[in-house]
Coordinates of C-alpha atoms in Angstrom, one line a residue:
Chain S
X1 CA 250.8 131.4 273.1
X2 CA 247.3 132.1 275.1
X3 CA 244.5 134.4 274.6
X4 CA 242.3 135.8 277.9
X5 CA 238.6 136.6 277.9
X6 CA 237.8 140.0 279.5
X7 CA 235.1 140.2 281.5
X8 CA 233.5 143.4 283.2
X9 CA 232.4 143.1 286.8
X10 CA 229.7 145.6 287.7
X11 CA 226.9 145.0 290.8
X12 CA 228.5 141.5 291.5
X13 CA 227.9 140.4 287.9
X14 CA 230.2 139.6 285.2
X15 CA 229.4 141.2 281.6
X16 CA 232.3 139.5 278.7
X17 CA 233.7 142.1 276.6
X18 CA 236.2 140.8 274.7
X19 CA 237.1 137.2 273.8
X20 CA 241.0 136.3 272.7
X21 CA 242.4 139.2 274.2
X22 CA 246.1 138.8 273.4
X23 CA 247.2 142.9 275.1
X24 CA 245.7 145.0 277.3
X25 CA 247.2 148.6 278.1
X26 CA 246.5 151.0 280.7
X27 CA 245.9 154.0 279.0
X28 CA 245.4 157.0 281.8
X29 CA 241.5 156.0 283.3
X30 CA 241.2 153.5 280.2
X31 CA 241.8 150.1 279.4
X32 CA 242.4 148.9 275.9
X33 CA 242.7 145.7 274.8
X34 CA 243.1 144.4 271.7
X35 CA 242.5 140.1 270.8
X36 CA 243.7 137.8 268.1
X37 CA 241.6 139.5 265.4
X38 CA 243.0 142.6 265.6
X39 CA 239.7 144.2 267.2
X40 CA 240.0 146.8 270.0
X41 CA 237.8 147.7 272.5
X42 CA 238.8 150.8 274.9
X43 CA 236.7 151.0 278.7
X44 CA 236.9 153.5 281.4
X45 CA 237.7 150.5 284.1
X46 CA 241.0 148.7 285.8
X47 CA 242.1 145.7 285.9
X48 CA 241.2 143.6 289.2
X49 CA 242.3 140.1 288.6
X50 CA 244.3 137.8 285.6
X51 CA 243.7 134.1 286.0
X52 CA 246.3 132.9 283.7
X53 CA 244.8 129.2 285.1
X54 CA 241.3 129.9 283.7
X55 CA 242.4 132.4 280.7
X56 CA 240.9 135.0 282.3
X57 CA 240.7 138.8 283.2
X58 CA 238.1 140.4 285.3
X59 CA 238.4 144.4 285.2
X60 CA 236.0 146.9 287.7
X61 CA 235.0 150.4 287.1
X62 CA 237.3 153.0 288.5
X63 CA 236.4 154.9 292.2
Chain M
X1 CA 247.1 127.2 280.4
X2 CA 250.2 129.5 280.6
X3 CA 252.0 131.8 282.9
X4 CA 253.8 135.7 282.9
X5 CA 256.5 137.1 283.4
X6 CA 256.1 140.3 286.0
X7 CA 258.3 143.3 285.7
X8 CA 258.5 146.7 287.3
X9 CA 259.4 149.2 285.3
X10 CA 260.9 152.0 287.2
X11 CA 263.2 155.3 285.4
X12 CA 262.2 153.5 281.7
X13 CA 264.3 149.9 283.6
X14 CA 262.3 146.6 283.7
X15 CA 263.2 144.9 286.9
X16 CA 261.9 141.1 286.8
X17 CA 260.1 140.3 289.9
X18 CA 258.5 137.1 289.8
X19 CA 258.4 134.0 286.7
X20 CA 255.4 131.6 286.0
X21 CA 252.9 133.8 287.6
X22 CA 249.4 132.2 287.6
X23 CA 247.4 135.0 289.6
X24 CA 247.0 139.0 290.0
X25 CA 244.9 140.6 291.8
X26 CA 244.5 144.1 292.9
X27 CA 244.4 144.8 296.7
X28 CA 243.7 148.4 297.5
X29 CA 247.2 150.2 296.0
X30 CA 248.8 146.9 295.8
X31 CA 249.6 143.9 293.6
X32 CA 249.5 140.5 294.6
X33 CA 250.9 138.0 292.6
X34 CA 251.4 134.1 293.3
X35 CA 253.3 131.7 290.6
X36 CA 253.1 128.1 289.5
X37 CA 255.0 127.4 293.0
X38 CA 252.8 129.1 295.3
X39 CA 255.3 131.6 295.6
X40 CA 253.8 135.3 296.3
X41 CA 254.7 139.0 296.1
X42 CA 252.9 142.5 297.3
X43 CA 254.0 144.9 295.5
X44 CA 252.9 148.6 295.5
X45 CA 252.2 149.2 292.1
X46 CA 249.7 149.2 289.0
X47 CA 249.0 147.1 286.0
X48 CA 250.7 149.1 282.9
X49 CA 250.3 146.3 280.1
X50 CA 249.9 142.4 279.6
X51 CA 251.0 141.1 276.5
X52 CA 249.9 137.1 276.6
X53 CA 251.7 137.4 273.0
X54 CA 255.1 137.4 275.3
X55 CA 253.9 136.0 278.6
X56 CA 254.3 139.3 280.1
X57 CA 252.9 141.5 282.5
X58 CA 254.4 144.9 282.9
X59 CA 253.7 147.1 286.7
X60 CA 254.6 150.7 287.0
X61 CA 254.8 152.4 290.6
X62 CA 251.1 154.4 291.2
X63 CA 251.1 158.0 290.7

């Protein structure tokens, strides 16, 4: 089993939202992820790139 | 480090489309995956859920 860290990109810099991220859904404009400890976070973004080599997902804002 | 499963689903049907996937990334409307193997598919499609729980990574068709 492996866990991501999820990472915002915004102006060419990358913000970490959410560490052990085991799912992420697309929910309409939203993304929601949920990690290992059962917390949830839920951003208005998309998903530009999963690195399953460097456990890692890098979503942008919509538009 | 671990890889996904990719699937299309298409009228509620996952199709498999590619096994020990490393990479996404988003191009434009498109999906570009590469595996373990180097192997790579473009598909036209969005990310609809990842579950690293079950190594999977599910793509729906945009619109």
């Amino acid at each position: 089993m492996c866990e991501a860290s999820v990472y915002l990109v915004q102006d060419g810099k990358e913000e970490l939202i959410l560490e052990n991220v085991d799912e992420l859904h697309k929910e309409g404009d939203k993304i929601k992820m949920i990690n290992l400890f059962g917390d949830q976070k839920v951003l208005e973004a998309q998903i530009k790139m999963i690195s399953f080599v460097n456990n890692k997902i890098v979503l942008e804002k919509a538009g």
